[in-house]
């Protein structure tokens, strides 16, 4: 009887070691090898801009890139990802592209892409900051991509991006992105409630890999209530966001 | 008792293993690099006729060395994009027409690169799922011009004492006492 328990304990101990050691080794290895993925991001951005060119409006580009830099600076400073540390702040870019379709996504090396139609669905700078926190954290940390999708890209870039929409992001990735957006907004002085309102408003959007479920919004609301935050004055931020939107129109 | 022991052992082994594999999937940084031992550092476009020096081959990819602005760089490119040339040099073919993968991009690098691009909407970008996109003449220059324009955007100062932060009243809110 006692011997059996000894075996069980021994087995549990060995399994515990096996599950944790490779992850640590993998991180160390990646840290040593990794360099900024910004050149890759720019290569892919070139492909993207052929289909959906950048907006001609430099005022909007300057504004979203200023918010992007503010958010990106925080993400870079607080990230444990080797690629984020290897990316310079000058490489963090937000592209606003012309398209009737609403979309946002991240390219490697600190590039976030928003369509002008998507930008019009936002109402406040706080929402924009939340979206950029989500996208840029993914972009800088390049996490969550299954190996099979990466292999598809080797054969066909267009086929790859087509397949992405068919496969929702794992819940763990969504949770990480939510928490990253939450902590970024809080730390930078933005309000979190407008970002959650945007998540709720985009529920069941078929053009996203982020299922905007009620559970996610409810979970975030619960976290905010727990933090019991005082609201900040958003009037000036709202005004400059609306000015940028008017310039876009 | 022996049966109980084996049940416990199997549970102890397989349940944590399943959990561990999930974690590794998310932690894995560069599947292509890890799998094929490729460096994803260099990504660029190579115009038709660019001479590259071929090195080792890994799967469907070949390591190549090439010069850009006088600097020698290396990267991996789909072997199908290479055609034999004189001596040790190879030429990049099919640039600017046909399938996108043959536009001279280093496919291995793109494979690694798009790992972070996990929120693409193919319908939104208008990409052809069958990858039969015809690239218009001169589009290479157009794409480069657009990327340069994005690089040239000058964001405002976002330091704690900047107008952007002050005007926007961006200070960390204090938690309210209950």
PDB file of N, CA, C and O in Angstrom, chain A residues 135-190:
ATOM      1  N   UNK A 135      -4.034  44.692 -30.243  1.00  0.00           N
ATOM      2  CA  UNK A 135      -3.340  44.344 -31.484  1.00  0.00           C
ATOM      3  C   UNK A 135      -1.819  44.406 -31.329  1.00  0.00           C
ATOM      4  O   UNK A 135      -1.107  43.518 -31.779  1.00  0.00           O
ATOM      5  N   UNK A 136      -1.338  45.470 -30.711  1.00  0.00           N
ATOM      6  CA  UNK A 136       0.116  45.639 -30.619  1.00  0.00           C
ATOM      7  C   UNK A 136       0.751  44.626 -29.673  1.00  0.00           C
ATOM      8  O   UNK A 136       1.892  44.217 -29.873  1.00  0.00           O
ATOM      9  N   UNK A 137       0.011  44.208 -28.646  1.00  0.00           N
ATOM     10  CA  UNK A 137       0.584  43.189 -27.755  1.00  0.00           C
ATOM     11  C   UNK A 137       0.772  41.897 -28.526  1.00  0.00           C
ATOM     12  O   UNK A 137       1.774  41.195 -28.365  1.00  0.00           O
ATOM     13  N   UNK A 138      -0.179  41.582 -29.394  1.00  0.00           N
ATOM     14  CA  UNK A 138      -0.047  40.389 -30.239  1.00  0.00           C
ATOM     15  C   UNK A 138       1.108  40.572 -31.212  1.00  0.00           C
ATOM     16  O   UNK A 138       1.917  39.673 -31.414  1.00  0.00           O
ATOM     17  N   UNK A 139       1.156  41.748 -31.800  1.00  0.00           N
ATOM     18  CA  UNK A 139       2.168  42.017 -32.809  1.00  0.00           C
ATOM     19  C   UNK A 139       3.575  41.951 -32.227  1.00  0.00           C
ATOM     20  O   UNK A 139       4.479  41.390 -32.831  1.00  0.00           O
ATOM     21  N   UNK A 140       3.736  42.519 -31.054  1.00  0.00           N
ATOM     22  CA  UNK A 140       5.070  42.569 -30.455  1.00  0.00           C
ATOM     23  C   UNK A 140       5.487  41.226 -29.882  1.00  0.00           C
ATOM     24  O   UNK A 140       6.664  40.893 -29.852  1.00  0.00           O
ATOM     25  N   UNK A 141       4.506  40.453 -29.432  1.00  0.00           N
ATOM     26  CA  UNK A 141       4.849  39.189 -28.776  1.00  0.00           C
ATOM     27  C   UNK A 141       4.666  37.970 -29.660  1.00  0.00           C
ATOM     28  O   UNK A 141       5.038  36.865 -29.260  1.00  0.00           O
ATOM     29  N   UNK A 142       4.055  38.143 -30.812  1.00  0.00           N
ATOM     30  CA  UNK A 142       3.850  37.070 -31.799  1.00  0.00           C
ATOM     31  C   UNK A 142       3.487  35.729 -31.153  1.00  0.00           C
ATOM     32  O   UNK A 142       4.166  34.740 -31.277  1.00  0.00           O
ATOM     33  N   UNK A 143       2.396  35.714 -30.420  1.00  0.00           N
ATOM     34  CA  UNK A 143       2.014  34.469 -29.768  1.00  0.00           C
ATOM     35  C   UNK A 143       0.752  33.872 -30.400  1.00  0.00           C
ATOM     36  O   UNK A 143       0.006  34.550 -31.068  1.00  0.00           O
ATOM     37  N   UNK A 144       0.575  32.613 -30.138  1.00  0.00           N
ATOM     38  CA  UNK A 144      -0.723  32.006 -30.410  1.00  0.00           C
ATOM     39  C   UNK A 144      -0.926  31.409 -31.787  1.00  0.00           C
ATOM     40  O   UNK A 144      -1.988  30.899 -32.076  1.00  0.00           O
ATOM     41  N   UNK A 145       0.076  31.485 -32.661  1.00  0.00           N
ATOM     42  CA  UNK A 145      -0.184  30.974 -34.006  1.00  0.00           C
ATOM     43  C   UNK A 145       0.125  29.486 -34.115  1.00  0.00           C
ATOM     44  O   UNK A 145       1.232  29.053 -33.869  1.00  0.00           O
ATOM     45  N   UNK A 146      -0.878  28.677 -34.452  1.00  0.00           N
ATOM     46  CA  UNK A 146      -0.622  27.247 -34.571  1.00  0.00           C
ATOM     47  C   UNK A 146       0.361  26.936 -35.701  1.00  0.00           C
ATOM     48  O   UNK A 146       0.423  27.656 -36.693  1.00  0.00           O
ATOM     49  N   UNK A 147       1.087  25.868 -35.527  1.00  0.00           N
ATOM     50  CA  UNK A 147       2.120  25.503 -36.490  1.00  0.00           C
ATOM     51  C   UNK A 147       1.534  25.232 -37.867  1.00  0.00           C
ATOM     52  O   UNK A 147       2.112  25.610 -38.886  1.00  0.00           O
ATOM     53  N   UNK A 148       0.350  24.606 -37.911  1.00  0.00           N
ATOM     54  CA  UNK A 148      -0.200  24.245 -39.217  1.00  0.00           C
ATOM     55  C   UNK A 148      -0.517  25.479 -40.054  1.00  0.00           C
ATOM     56  O   UNK A 148      -0.348  25.495 -41.267  1.00  0.00           O
ATOM     57  N   UNK A 149      -0.952  26.549 -39.412  1.00  0.00           N
ATOM     58  CA  UNK A 149      -1.242  27.767 -40.160  1.00  0.00           C
ATOM     59  C   UNK A 149       0.043  28.407 -40.682  1.00  0.00           C
ATOM     60  O   UNK A 149       0.092  28.917 -41.791  1.00  0.00           O
ATOM     61  N   UNK A 150       1.070  28.341 -39.870  1.00  0.00           N
ATOM     62  CA  UNK A 150       2.351  28.899 -40.311  1.00  0.00           C
ATOM     63  C   UNK A 150       2.873  28.123 -41.515  1.00  0.00           C
ATOM     64  O   UNK A 150       3.441  28.696 -42.438  1.00  0.00           O
ATOM     65  N   UNK A 151       2.634  26.812 -41.516  1.00  0.00           N
ATOM     66  CA  UNK A 151       3.080  26.002 -42.644  1.00  0.00           C
ATOM     67  C   UNK A 151       2.321  26.362 -43.916  1.00  0.00           C
ATOM     68  O   UNK A 151       2.877  26.385 -44.998  1.00  0.00           O
ATOM     69  N   UNK A 152       1.027  26.644 -43.738  1.00  0.00           N
ATOM     70  CA  UNK A 152       0.226  27.040 -44.902  1.00  0.00           C
ATOM     71  C   UNK A 152       0.794  28.291 -45.545  1.00  0.00           C
ATOM     72  O   UNK A 152       0.743  28.468 -46.753  1.00  0.00           O
ATOM     73  N   UNK A 153       1.302  29.169 -44.713  1.00  0.00           N
ATOM     74  CA  UNK A 153       1.811  30.432 -45.230  1.00  0.00           C
ATOM     75  C   UNK A 153       2.978  30.216 -46.175  1.00  0.00           C
ATOM     76  O   UNK A 153       3.190  30.990 -47.099  1.00  0.00           O
ATOM     77  N   UNK A 154       3.714  29.160 -45.920  1.00  0.00           N
ATOM     78  CA  UNK A 154       4.853  28.882 -46.797  1.00  0.00           C
ATOM     79  C   UNK A 154       4.386  28.574 -48.209  1.00  0.00           C
ATOM     80  O   UNK A 154       5.054  28.884 -49.185  1.00  0.00           O
ATOM     81  N   UNK A 155       3.214  27.987 -48.323  1.00  0.00           N
ATOM     82  CA  UNK A 155       2.693  27.661 -49.644  1.00  0.00           C
ATOM     83  C   UNK A 155       1.927  28.821 -50.259  1.00  0.00           C
ATOM     84  O   UNK A 155       1.990  29.071 -51.440  1.00  0.00           O
ATOM     85  N   UNK A 156       1.164  29.499 -49.444  1.00  0.00           N
ATOM     86  CA  UNK A 156       0.295  30.520 -50.006  1.00  0.00           C
ATOM     87  C   UNK A 156      -0.052  31.552 -48.948  1.00  0.00           C
ATOM     88  O   UNK A 156      -0.774  31.265 -48.012  1.00  0.00           O
ATOM     89  N   UNK A 157       0.451  32.738 -49.129  1.00  0.00           N
ATOM     90  CA  UNK A 157       0.174  33.797 -48.161  1.00  0.00           C
ATOM     91  C   UNK A 157      -1.312  34.129 -48.151  1.00  0.00           C
ATOM     92  O   UNK A 157      -1.931  34.254 -47.099  1.00  0.00           O
ATOM     93  N   UNK A 158      -1.889  34.224 -49.346  1.00  0.00           N
ATOM     94  CA  UNK A 158      -3.308  34.574 -49.425  1.00  0.00           C
ATOM     95  C   UNK A 158      -4.176  33.473 -48.832  1.00  0.00           C
ATOM     96  O   UNK A 158      -5.158  33.726 -48.143  1.00  0.00           O
ATOM     97  N   UNK A 159      -3.786  32.234 -49.110  1.00  0.00           N
ATOM     98  CA  UNK A 159      -4.544  31.117 -48.559  1.00  0.00           C
ATOM     99  C   UNK A 159      -4.461  31.083 -47.050  1.00  0.00           C
ATOM    100  O   UNK A 159      -5.418  30.751 -46.358  1.00  0.00           O
ATOM    101  N   UNK A 160      -3.320  31.484 -46.574  1.00  0.00           N
ATOM    102  CA  UNK A 160      -3.121  31.498 -45.133  1.00  0.00           C
ATOM    103  C   UNK A 160      -4.065  32.474 -44.453  1.00  0.00           C
ATOM    104  O   UNK A 160      -4.755  32.143 -43.502  1.00  0.00           O
ATOM    105  N   UNK A 161      -4.102  33.693 -44.957  1.00  0.00           N
ATOM    106  CA  UNK A 161      -4.942  34.682 -44.285  1.00  0.00           C
ATOM    107  C   UNK A 161      -6.420  34.324 -44.451  1.00  0.00           C
ATOM    108  O   UNK A 161      -7.239  34.675 -43.623  1.00  0.00           O
ATOM    109  N   UNK A 162      -6.717  33.598 -45.527  1.00  0.00           N
ATOM    110  CA  UNK A 162      -8.090  33.145 -45.710  1.00  0.00           C
ATOM    111  C   UNK A 162      -8.464  32.139 -44.628  1.00  0.00           C
ATOM    112  O   UNK A 162      -9.568  32.158 -44.085  1.00  0.00           O
ATOM    113  N   UNK A 163      -7.526  31.270 -44.314  1.00  0.00           N
ATOM    114  CA  UNK A 163      -7.818  30.212 -43.341  1.00  0.00           C
ATOM    115  C   UNK A 163      -7.926  30.748 -41.918  1.00  0.00           C
ATOM    116  O   UNK A 163      -8.525  30.130 -41.063  1.00  0.00           O
ATOM    117  N   UNK A 164      -7.336  31.906 -41.689  1.00  0.00           N
ATOM    118  CA  UNK A 164      -7.336  32.427 -40.329  1.00  0.00           C
ATOM    119  C   UNK A 164      -8.733  32.703 -39.794  1.00  0.00           C
ATOM    120  O   UNK A 164      -9.028  32.464 -38.631  1.00  0.00           O
ATOM    121  N   UNK A 165      -9.574  33.220 -40.661  1.00  0.00           N
ATOM    122  CA  UNK A 165     -10.899  33.592 -40.191  1.00  0.00           C
ATOM    123  C   UNK A 165     -11.725  32.369 -39.820  1.00  0.00           C
ATOM    124  O   UNK A 165     -12.688  32.462 -39.075  1.00  0.00           O
ATOM    125  N   UNK A 166     -11.328  31.227 -40.376  1.00  0.00           N
ATOM    126  CA  UNK A 166     -12.089  30.006 -40.103  1.00  0.00           C
ATOM    127  C   UNK A 166     -11.725  29.413 -38.751  1.00  0.00           C
ATOM    128  O   UNK A 166     -12.389  28.514 -38.266  1.00  0.00           O
ATOM    129  N   UNK A 167     -10.683  29.923 -38.156  1.00  0.00           N
ATOM    130  CA  UNK A 167     -10.223  29.325 -36.904  1.00  0.00           C
ATOM    131  C   UNK A 167     -10.180  30.386 -35.798  1.00  0.00           C
ATOM    132  O   UNK A 167      -9.302  31.243 -35.798  1.00  0.00           O
ATOM    133  N   UNK A 168     -11.129  30.345 -34.880  1.00  0.00           N
ATOM    134  CA  UNK A 168     -11.138  31.353 -33.814  1.00  0.00           C
ATOM    135  C   UNK A 168      -9.901  31.249 -32.935  1.00  0.00           C
ATOM    136  O   UNK A 168      -9.283  30.194 -32.844  1.00  0.00           O
ATOM    137  N   UNK A 169      -9.571  32.336 -32.318  1.00  0.00           N
ATOM    138  CA  UNK A 169      -8.430  32.320 -31.405  1.00  0.00           C
ATOM    139  C   UNK A 169      -8.758  31.477 -30.180  1.00  0.00           C
ATOM    140  O   UNK A 169      -9.899  31.477 -29.720  1.00  0.00           O
ATOM    141  N   UNK A 170      -7.775  30.773 -29.644  1.00  0.00           N
ATOM    142  CA  UNK A 170      -8.024  30.001 -28.422  1.00  0.00           C
ATOM    143  C   UNK A 170      -8.425  30.932 -27.281  1.00  0.00           C
ATOM    144  O   UNK A 170      -7.997  32.092 -27.244  1.00  0.00           O
ATOM    145  N   UNK A 171      -9.212  30.403 -26.367  1.00  0.00           N
ATOM    146  CA  UNK A 171      -9.710  31.209 -25.256  1.00  0.00           C
ATOM    147  C   UNK A 171      -8.549  31.777 -24.430  1.00  0.00           C
ATOM    148  O   UNK A 171      -8.613  32.917 -23.960  1.00  0.00           O
ATOM    149  N   UNK A 172      -7.508  30.969 -24.280  1.00  0.00           N
ATOM    150  CA  UNK A 172      -6.367  31.432 -23.480  1.00  0.00           C
ATOM    151  C   UNK A 172      -5.757  32.694 -24.081  1.00  0.00           C
ATOM    152  O   UNK A 172      -5.364  33.616 -23.370  1.00  0.00           O
ATOM    153  N   UNK A 173      -5.691  32.733 -25.421  1.00  0.00           N
ATOM    154  CA  UNK A 173      -5.124  33.915 -26.095  1.00  0.00           C
ATOM    155  C   UNK A 173      -6.030  35.120 -25.890  1.00  0.00           C
ATOM    156  O   UNK A 173      -5.574  36.231 -25.612  1.00  0.00           O
ATOM    157  N   UNK A 174      -7.344  34.879 -26.030  1.00  0.00           N
ATOM    158  CA  UNK A 174      -8.298  35.971 -25.822  1.00  0.00           C
ATOM    159  C   UNK A 174      -8.180  36.532 -24.410  1.00  0.00           C
ATOM    160  O   UNK A 174      -8.214  37.747 -24.197  1.00  0.00           O
ATOM    161  N   UNK A 175      -8.062  35.633 -23.453  1.00  0.00           N
ATOM    162  CA  UNK A 175      -7.946  36.073 -22.058  1.00  0.00           C
ATOM    163  C   UNK A 175      -6.700  36.925 -21.860  1.00  0.00           C
ATOM    164  O   UNK A 175      -6.736  37.959 -21.191  1.00  0.00           O
ATOM    165  N   UNK A 176      -5.603  36.470 -22.457  1.00  0.00           N
ATOM    166  CA  UNK A 176      -4.350  37.230 -22.322  1.00  0.00           C
ATOM    167  C   UNK A 176      -4.517  38.612 -22.953  1.00  0.00           C
ATOM    168  O   UNK A 176      -4.118  39.631 -22.390  1.00  0.00           O
ATOM    169  N   UNK A 177      -5.127  38.650 -24.134  1.00  0.00           N
ATOM    170  CA  UNK A 177      -5.283  39.930 -24.826  1.00  0.00           C
ATOM    171  C   UNK A 177      -6.211  40.859 -24.057  1.00  0.00           C
ATOM    172  O   UNK A 177      -5.972  42.065 -23.982  1.00  0.00           O
ATOM    173  N   UNK A 178      -7.278  40.303 -23.505  1.00  0.00           N
ATOM    174  CA  UNK A 178      -8.194  41.115 -22.696  1.00  0.00           C
ATOM    175  C   UNK A 178      -7.469  41.711 -21.501  1.00  0.00           C
ATOM    176  O   UNK A 178      -7.585  42.898 -21.208  1.00  0.00           O
ATOM    177  N   UNK A 179      -6.737  40.849 -20.823  1.00  0.00           N
ATOM    178  CA  UNK A 179      -6.038  41.319 -19.621  1.00  0.00           C
ATOM    179  C   UNK A 179      -4.963  42.338 -19.972  1.00  0.00           C
ATOM    180  O   UNK A 179      -4.744  43.298 -19.248  1.00  0.00           O
ATOM    181  N   UNK A 180      -4.306  42.112 -21.123  1.00  0.00           N
ATOM    182  CA  UNK A 180      -3.284  43.076 -21.551  1.00  0.00           C
ATOM    183  C   UNK A 180      -3.923  44.427 -21.840  1.00  0.00           C
ATOM    184  O   UNK A 180      -3.421  45.471 -21.414  1.00  0.00           O
ATOM    185  N   UNK A 181      -5.035  44.405 -22.566  1.00  0.00           N
ATOM    186  CA  UNK A 181      -5.727  45.660 -22.879  1.00  0.00           C
ATOM    187  C   UNK A 181      -6.182  46.350 -21.598  1.00  0.00           C
ATOM    188  O   UNK A 181      -6.010  47.557 -21.427  1.00  0.00           O
ATOM    189  N   UNK A 182      -6.716  45.562 -20.691  1.00  0.00           N
ATOM    190  CA  UNK A 182      -7.214  46.080 -19.415  1.00  0.00           C
ATOM    191  C   UNK A 182      -6.082  46.771 -18.639  1.00  0.00           C
ATOM    192  O   UNK A 182      -6.195  47.937 -18.238  1.00  0.00           O
ATOM    193  N   UNK A 183      -4.983  46.054 -18.454  1.00  0.00           N
ATOM    194  CA  UNK A 183      -3.898  46.616 -17.641  1.00  0.00           C
ATOM    195  C   UNK A 183      -3.237  47.801 -18.332  1.00  0.00           C
ATOM    196  O   UNK A 183      -2.826  48.755 -17.684  1.00  0.00           O
ATOM    197  N   UNK A 184      -3.168  47.741 -19.671  1.00  0.00           N
ATOM    198  CA  UNK A 184      -2.559  48.850 -20.415  1.00  0.00           C
ATOM    199  C   UNK A 184      -3.404  50.113 -20.272  1.00  0.00           C
ATOM    200  O   UNK A 184      -2.884  51.192 -19.977  1.00  0.00           O
ATOM    201  N   UNK A 185      -4.710  49.968 -20.484  1.00  0.00           N
ATOM    202  CA  UNK A 185      -5.597  51.127 -20.374  1.00  0.00           C
ATOM    203  C   UNK A 185      -5.512  51.726 -18.974  1.00  0.00           C
ATOM    204  O   UNK A 185      -5.395  52.939 -18.808  1.00  0.00           O
ATOM    205  N   UNK A 186      -5.567  50.866 -17.989  1.00  0.00           N
ATOM    206  CA  UNK A 186      -5.530  51.341 -16.601  1.00  0.00           C
ATOM    207  C   UNK A 186      -4.219  52.080 -16.308  1.00  0.00           C
ATOM    208  O   UNK A 186      -4.223  53.183 -15.774  1.00  0.00           O
ATOM    209  N   UNK A 187      -3.114  51.458 -16.711  1.00  0.00           N
ATOM    210  CA  UNK A 187      -1.806  52.035 -16.393  1.00  0.00           C
ATOM    211  C   UNK A 187      -1.552  53.346 -17.131  1.00  0.00           C
ATOM    212  O   UNK A 187      -0.787  54.183 -16.663  1.00  0.00           O
ATOM    213  N   UNK A 188      -2.164  53.497 -18.292  1.00  0.00           N
ATOM    214  CA  UNK A 188      -1.922  54.711 -19.084  1.00  0.00           C
ATOM    215  C   UNK A 188      -2.926  55.822 -18.781  1.00  0.00           C
ATOM    216  O   UNK A 188      -2.836  56.906 -19.346  1.00  0.00           O
ATOM    217  N   UNK A 189      -3.884  55.554 -17.927  1.00  0.00           N
ATOM    218  CA  UNK A 189      -4.841  56.590 -17.552  1.00  0.00           C
ATOM    219  C   UNK A 189      -6.092  56.626 -18.403  1.00  0.00           C
ATOM    220  O   UNK A 189      -6.868  57.584 -18.340  1.00  0.00           O
ATOM    221  N   UNK A 190      -6.303  55.605 -19.230  1.00  0.00           N
ATOM    222  CA  UNK A 190      -7.529  55.546 -20.029  1.00  0.00           C
ATOM    223  C   UNK A 190      -8.640  54.858 -19.237  1.00  0.00           C
ATOM    224  O   UNK A 190      -8.373  54.089 -18.312  1.00  0.00           O
TER     225      UNK A 190
END
